[in-house]
Short mmCIF file of C-alpha atoms in Angstrom, two decimals:
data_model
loop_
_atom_site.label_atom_id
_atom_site.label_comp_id
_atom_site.label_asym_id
_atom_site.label_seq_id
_atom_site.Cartn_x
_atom_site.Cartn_y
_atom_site.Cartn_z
CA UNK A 1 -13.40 -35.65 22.81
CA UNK A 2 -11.31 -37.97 21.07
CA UNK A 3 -11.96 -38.96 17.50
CA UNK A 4 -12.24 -42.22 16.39
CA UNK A 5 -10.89 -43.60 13.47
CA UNK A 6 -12.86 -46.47 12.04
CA UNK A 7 -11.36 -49.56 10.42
CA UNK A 8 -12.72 -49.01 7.48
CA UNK A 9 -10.60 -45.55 6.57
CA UNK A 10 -7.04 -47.04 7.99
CA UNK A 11 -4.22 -46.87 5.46
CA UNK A 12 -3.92 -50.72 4.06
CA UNK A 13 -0.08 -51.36 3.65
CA UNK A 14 0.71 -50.99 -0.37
CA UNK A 15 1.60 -54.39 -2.03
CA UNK A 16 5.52 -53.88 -3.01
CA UNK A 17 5.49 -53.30 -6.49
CA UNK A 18 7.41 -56.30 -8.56
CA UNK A 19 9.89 -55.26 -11.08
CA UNK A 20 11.71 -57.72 -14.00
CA UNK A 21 15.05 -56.34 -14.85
CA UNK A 22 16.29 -58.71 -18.22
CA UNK A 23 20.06 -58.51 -18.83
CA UNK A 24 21.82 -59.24 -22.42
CA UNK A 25 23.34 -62.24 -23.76
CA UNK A 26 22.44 -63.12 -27.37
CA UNK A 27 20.75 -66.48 -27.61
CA UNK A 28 21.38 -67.04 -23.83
CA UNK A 29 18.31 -64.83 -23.27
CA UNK A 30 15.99 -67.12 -24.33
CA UNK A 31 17.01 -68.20 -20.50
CA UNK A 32 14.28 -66.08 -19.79
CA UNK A 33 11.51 -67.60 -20.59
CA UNK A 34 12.07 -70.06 -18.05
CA UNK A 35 12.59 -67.79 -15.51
CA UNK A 36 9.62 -66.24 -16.65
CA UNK A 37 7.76 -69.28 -16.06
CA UNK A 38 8.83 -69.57 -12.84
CA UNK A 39 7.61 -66.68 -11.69
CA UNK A 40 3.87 -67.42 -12.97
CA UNK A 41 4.01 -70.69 -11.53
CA UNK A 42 5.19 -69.39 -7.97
CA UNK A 43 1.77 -66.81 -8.48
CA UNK A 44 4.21 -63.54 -8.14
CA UNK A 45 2.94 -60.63 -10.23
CA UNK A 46 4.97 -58.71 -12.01
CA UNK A 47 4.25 -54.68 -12.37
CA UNK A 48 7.15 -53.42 -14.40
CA UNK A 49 9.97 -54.73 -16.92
CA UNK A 50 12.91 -53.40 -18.22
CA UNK A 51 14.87 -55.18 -20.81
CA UNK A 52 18.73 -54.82 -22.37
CA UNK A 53 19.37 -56.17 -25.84
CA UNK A 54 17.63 -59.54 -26.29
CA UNK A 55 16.16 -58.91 -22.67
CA UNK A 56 14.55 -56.10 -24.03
CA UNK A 57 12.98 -58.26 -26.86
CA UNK A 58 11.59 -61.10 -24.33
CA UNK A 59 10.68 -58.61 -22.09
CA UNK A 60 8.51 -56.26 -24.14
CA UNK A 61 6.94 -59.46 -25.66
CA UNK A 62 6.24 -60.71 -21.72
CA UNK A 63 4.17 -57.14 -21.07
CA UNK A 64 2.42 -57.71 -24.23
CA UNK A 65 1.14 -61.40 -23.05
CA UNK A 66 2.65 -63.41 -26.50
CA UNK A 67 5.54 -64.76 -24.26
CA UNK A 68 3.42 -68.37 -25.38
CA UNK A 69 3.63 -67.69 -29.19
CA UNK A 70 7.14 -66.58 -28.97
CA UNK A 71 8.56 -69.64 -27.18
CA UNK A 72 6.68 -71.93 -29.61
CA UNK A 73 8.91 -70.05 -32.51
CA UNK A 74 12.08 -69.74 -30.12
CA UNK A 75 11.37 -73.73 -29.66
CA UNK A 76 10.49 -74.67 -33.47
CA UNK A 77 14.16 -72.32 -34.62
CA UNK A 78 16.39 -74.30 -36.45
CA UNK A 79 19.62 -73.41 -38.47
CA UNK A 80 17.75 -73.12 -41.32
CA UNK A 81 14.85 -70.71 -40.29
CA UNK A 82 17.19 -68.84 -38.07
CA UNK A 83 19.22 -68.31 -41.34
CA UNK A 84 16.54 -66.13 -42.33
CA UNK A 85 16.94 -63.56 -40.01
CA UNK A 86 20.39 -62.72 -41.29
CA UNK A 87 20.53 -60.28 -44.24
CA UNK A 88 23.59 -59.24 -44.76
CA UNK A 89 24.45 -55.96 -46.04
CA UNK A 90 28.10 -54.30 -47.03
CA UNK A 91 29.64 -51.78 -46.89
CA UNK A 92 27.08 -50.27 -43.67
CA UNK A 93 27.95 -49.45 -39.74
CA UNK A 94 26.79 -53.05 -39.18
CA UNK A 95 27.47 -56.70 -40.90
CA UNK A 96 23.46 -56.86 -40.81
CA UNK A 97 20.17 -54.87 -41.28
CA UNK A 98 17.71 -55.55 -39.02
CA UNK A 99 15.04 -55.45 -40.53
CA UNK A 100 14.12 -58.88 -40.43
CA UNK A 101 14.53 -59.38 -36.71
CA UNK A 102 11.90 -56.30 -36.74
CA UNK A 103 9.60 -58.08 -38.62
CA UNK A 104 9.80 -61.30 -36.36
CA UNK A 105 9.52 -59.14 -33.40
CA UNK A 106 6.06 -57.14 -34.87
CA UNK A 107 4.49 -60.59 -34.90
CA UNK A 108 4.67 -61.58 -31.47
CA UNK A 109 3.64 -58.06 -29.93
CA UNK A 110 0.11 -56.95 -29.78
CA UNK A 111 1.06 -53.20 -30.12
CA UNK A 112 3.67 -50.98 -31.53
CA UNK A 113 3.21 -48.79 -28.66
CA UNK A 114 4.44 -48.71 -25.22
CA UNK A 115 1.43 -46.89 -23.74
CA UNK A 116 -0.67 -49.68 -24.66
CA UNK A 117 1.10 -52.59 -22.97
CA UNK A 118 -0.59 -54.07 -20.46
CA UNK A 119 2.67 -54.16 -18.27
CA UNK A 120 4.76 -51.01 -18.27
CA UNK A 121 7.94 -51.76 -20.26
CA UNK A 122 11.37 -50.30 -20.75
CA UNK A 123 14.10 -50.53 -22.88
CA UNK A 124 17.71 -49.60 -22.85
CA UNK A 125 19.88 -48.54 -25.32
CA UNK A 126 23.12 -46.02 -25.93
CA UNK A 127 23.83 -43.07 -28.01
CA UNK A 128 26.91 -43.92 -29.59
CA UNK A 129 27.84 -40.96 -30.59
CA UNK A 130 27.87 -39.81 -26.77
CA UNK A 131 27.75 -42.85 -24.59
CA UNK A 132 24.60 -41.56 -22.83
CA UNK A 133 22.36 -44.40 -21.69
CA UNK A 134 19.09 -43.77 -22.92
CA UNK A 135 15.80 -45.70 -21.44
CA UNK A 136 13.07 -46.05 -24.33
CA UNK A 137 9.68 -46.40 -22.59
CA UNK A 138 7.35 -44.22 -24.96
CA UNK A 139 6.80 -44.19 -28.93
CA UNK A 140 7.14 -46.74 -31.34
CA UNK A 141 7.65 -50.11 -29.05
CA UNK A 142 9.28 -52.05 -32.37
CA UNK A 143 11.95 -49.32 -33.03
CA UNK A 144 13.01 -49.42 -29.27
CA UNK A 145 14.05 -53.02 -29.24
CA UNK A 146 15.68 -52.64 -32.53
CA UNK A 147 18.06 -50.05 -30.64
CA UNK A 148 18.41 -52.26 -27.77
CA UNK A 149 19.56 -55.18 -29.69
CA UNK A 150 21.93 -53.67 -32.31
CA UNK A 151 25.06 -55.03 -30.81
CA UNK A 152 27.76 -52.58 -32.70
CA UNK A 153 29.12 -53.54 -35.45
CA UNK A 154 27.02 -56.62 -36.09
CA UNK A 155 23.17 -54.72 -36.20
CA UNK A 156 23.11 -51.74 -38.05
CA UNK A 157 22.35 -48.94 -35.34
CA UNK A 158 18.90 -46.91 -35.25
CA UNK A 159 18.35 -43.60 -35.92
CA UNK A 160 16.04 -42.10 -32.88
CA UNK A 161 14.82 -38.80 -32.10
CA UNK A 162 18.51 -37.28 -33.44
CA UNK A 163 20.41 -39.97 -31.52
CA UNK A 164 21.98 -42.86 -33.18
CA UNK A 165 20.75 -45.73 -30.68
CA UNK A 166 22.96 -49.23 -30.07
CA UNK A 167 22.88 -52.13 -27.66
CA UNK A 168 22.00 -51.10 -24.48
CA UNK A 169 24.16 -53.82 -22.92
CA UNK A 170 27.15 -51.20 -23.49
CA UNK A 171 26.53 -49.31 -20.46
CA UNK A 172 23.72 -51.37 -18.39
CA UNK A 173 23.50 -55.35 -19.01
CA UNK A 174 21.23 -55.97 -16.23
CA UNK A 175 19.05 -53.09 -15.89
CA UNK A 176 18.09 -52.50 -12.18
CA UNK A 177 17.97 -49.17 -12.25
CA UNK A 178 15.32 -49.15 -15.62
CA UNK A 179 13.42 -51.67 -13.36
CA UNK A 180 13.31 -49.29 -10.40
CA UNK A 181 12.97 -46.24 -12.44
CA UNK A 182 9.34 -47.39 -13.68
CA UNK A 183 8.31 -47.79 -10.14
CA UNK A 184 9.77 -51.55 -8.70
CA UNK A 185 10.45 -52.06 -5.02
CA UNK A 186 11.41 -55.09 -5.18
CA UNK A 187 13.78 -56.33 -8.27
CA UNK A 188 14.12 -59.51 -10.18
CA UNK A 189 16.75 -59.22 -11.84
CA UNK A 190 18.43 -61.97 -14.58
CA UNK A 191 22.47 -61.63 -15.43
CA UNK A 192 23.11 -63.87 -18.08
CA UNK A 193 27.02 -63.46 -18.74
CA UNK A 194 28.65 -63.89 -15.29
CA UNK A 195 30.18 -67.29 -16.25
CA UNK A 196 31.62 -66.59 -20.12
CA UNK A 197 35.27 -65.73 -19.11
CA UNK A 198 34.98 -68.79 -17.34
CA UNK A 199 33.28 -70.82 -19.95
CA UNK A 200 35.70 -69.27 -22.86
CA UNK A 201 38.77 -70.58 -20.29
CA UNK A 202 37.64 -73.64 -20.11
CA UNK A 203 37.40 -73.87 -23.55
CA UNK A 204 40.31 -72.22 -25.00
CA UNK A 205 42.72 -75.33 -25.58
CA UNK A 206 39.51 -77.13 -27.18
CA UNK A 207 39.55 -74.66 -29.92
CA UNK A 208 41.21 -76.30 -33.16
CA UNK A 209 39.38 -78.07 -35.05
CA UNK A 210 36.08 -77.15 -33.78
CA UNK A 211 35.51 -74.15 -36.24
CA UNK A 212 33.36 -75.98 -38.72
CA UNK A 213 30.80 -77.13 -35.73
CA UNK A 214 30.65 -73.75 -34.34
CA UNK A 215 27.83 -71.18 -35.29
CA UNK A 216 29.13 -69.29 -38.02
CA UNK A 217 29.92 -72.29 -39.90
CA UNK A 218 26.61 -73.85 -39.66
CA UNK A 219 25.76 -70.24 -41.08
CA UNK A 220 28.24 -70.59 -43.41
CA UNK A 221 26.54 -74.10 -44.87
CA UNK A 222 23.27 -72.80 -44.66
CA UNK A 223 23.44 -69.45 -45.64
CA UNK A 224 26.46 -67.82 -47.38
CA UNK A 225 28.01 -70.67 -49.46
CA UNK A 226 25.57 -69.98 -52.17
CA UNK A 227 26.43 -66.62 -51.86
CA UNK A 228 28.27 -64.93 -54.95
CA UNK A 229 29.26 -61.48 -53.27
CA UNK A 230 32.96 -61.18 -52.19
CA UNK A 231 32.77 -59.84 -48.88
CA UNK A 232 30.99 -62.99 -47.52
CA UNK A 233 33.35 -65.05 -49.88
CA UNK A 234 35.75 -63.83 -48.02
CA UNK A 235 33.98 -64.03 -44.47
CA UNK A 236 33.77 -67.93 -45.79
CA UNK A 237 37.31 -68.59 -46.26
CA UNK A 238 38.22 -67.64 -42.89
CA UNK A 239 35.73 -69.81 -41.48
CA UNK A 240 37.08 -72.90 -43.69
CA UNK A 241 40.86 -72.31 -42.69
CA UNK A 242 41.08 -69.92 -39.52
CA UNK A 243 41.81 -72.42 -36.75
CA UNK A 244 41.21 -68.69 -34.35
CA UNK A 245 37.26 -67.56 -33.59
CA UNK A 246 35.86 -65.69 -35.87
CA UNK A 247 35.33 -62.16 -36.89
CA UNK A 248 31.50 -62.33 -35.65
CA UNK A 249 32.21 -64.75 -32.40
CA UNK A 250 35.07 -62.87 -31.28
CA UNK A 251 33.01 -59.39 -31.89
CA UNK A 252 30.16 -60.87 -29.21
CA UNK A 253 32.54 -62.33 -27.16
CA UNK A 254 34.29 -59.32 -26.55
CA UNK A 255 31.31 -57.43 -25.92
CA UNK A 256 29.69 -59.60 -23.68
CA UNK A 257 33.14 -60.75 -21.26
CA UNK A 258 33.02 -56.30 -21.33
CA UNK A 259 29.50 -56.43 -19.62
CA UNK A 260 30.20 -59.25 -17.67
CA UNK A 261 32.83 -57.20 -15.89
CA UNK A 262 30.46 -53.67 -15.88
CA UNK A 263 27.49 -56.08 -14.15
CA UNK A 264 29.62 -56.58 -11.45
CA UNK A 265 30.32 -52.76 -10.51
CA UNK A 266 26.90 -51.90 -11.30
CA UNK A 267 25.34 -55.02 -8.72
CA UNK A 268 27.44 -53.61 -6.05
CA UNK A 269 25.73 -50.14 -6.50
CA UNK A 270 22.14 -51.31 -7.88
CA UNK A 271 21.42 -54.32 -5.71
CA UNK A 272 18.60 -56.61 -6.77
CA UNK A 273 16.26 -58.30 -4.27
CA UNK A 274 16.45 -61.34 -6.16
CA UNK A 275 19.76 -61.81 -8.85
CA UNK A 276 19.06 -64.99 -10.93
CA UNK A 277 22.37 -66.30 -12.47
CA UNK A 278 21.03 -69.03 -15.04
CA UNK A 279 24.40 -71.56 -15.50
CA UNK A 280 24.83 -71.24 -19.24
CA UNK A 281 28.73 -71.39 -19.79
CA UNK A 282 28.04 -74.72 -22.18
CA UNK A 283 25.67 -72.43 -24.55
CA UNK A 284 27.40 -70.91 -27.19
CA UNK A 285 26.30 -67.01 -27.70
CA UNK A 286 24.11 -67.61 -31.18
CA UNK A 287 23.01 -70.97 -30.32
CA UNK A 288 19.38 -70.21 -30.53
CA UNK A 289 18.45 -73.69 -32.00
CA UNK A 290 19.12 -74.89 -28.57
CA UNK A 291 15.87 -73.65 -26.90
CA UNK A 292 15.01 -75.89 -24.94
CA UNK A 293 17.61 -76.80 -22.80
CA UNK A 294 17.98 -72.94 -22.53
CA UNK A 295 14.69 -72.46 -21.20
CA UNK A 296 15.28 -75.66 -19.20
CA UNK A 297 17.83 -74.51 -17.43
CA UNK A 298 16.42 -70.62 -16.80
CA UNK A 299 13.58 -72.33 -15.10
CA UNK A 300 15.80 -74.63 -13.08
CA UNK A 301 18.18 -71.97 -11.77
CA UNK A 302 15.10 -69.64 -11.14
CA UNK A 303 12.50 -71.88 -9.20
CA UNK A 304 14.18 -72.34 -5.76
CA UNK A 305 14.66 -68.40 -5.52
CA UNK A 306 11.41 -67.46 -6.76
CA UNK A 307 9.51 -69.40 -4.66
CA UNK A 308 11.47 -68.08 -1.55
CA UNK A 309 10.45 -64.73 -2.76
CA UNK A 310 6.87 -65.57 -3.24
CA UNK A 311 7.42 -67.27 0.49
CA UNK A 312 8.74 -63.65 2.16
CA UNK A 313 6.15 -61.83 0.01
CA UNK A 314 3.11 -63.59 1.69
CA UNK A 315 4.05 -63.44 5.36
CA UNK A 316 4.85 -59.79 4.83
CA UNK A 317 1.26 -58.97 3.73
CA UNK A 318 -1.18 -57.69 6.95
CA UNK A 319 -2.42 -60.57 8.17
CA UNK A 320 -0.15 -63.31 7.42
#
């Protein structure tokens, strides 16, 4: 006699499991937010996050549910405030302790450990004394993004379990493979820097003259002129007569036209299901008092593709 199976004790197909891969990209990451908010408003839940450099700071604050509180502060950051976050310190490995990022950071997260997130969370970082990508997903949650954000030679690095831990941008900008590592099958992933050798062309013959609007010299007014220590007396007189970028500015914007350039290997190799590519060659990389068009414009570039996924999602469920 044949045995009947009930319907009751059939295997139900297994919901894919959602994964948020957030790439690097200095103030450009506050891009997203908005793509953040795009997928809650499409109704897509999402499982697992992995996070590189300032990814890796939105992200862990996403799986801790304070993305809210930390958008009202990214939205309320003006020169002056975001002054505070820079303390310099010289002679170190770095132009800046982070410490004070830290402390920001520890405000908007619920824990300071990655076991109690109520999303599972990754970061990435690189031993720079061996090159080794490393993926932080256990221990102290505060340290991890500290590592993941020290671009060298502007953050101080972080000493972690014997390795000395820097931007994880270095090696993987858009983590996919973090993403799939902690369990995704399907991938959203977020590049942030595949238009700034564009953008930086564009802008090249704009240049002169323009040094005293840029970044560092709104730093410069805010922060350093008061400032009786030599080195950033120094740093200041470039930025008053230098007509080239400066030392800070051209430090990013090598790094980031670098990972620009490794993103594209690695997305031939580590396809996403979804890539978002937020337009943000007009934002400058440590514009951060610019939230809201950044967020703006995350959300804009990230609805249409979202809600096709949350489209293909549904009629792939049983039943649909």
């Amino acid at each position: 006699m044949k045995s009947r199976v009930s319907s009751s004790t059939k295997v139900r197909k297994r919901e894919p499991k959602i994964g948020l891969a957030l790439g690097s990209g200095s103030a450009r990451g506050l891009a997203h937010i908005g793509v953040i908010r795009a997928i809650e408003e499409s109704g897509i839940n999402v499982d697992v996050v992995a996070g590189s450099s300032i990814g890796a700071l939105i992200g862990a604050v996403y799986a801790s549910g304070r993305l809210d509180a930390i958008e009202r502060a990214f939205r309320s950051i003006d020169w002056r405030t975001l002054g505070l976050f820079f303390d310099p310190v010289f002679p170190k490995s770095g132009l800046i302790d982070g410490r004070k990022i830290a402390e920001f950071t520890r405000t908007h997260l619920t824990t300071r450990h990655f076991k109690q997130l109520p999303i599972p969370f990754c970061a990435v970082a690189v031993d720079i004394m061996s090159g080794e990508e490393v993926i932080l997903s256990d221990g102290d949650l505060i340290e991890a993004i500290r590592a993941s954000i020290s671009v060298p030679g502007i953050f101080t690095p972080v000493r972690h379990n014997a390795r000395i831990l820097v931007d994880g941008g270095l090696v993987d900008p858009v983590p996919v493979s973090a993403a799939r590592a902690l369990g995704a099958d399907v991938v959203i992933a977020v590049d942030l820097n595949h238009d700034i050798v564009i953008s930086r062309r564009h802008r090249r013959g704009a240049r002169r003259g323009h040094m005293k609007k840029t970044v560092l010299a709104k730093l410069d007014a805010r922060r350093l002129r008061s400032s009786s220590n030599p080195a950033l007396n120094r740093i200041r007189g470039w930025l008053d007569k230098e007509p080239l970028p400066g030392m800070v500015e051209t430090m990013l914007a090598s790094l980031y036209i670098m990972q620009a350039r490794i993103t594209e290997s690695r997305l031939q190799i580590e396809r996403p299901e979804v890539l978002i590519r937020p337009p943000l060659s007009s934002i400058h990389l440590l514009e951060f008092d610019r939230a809201d068009e950044i967020i703006a414009i995350g959300y804009r570039s990230a609805v249409g593709p979202i809600r096709e996924l949350a489209r293909r999602l549904r009629h792939s469920r049983p039943g649909a």
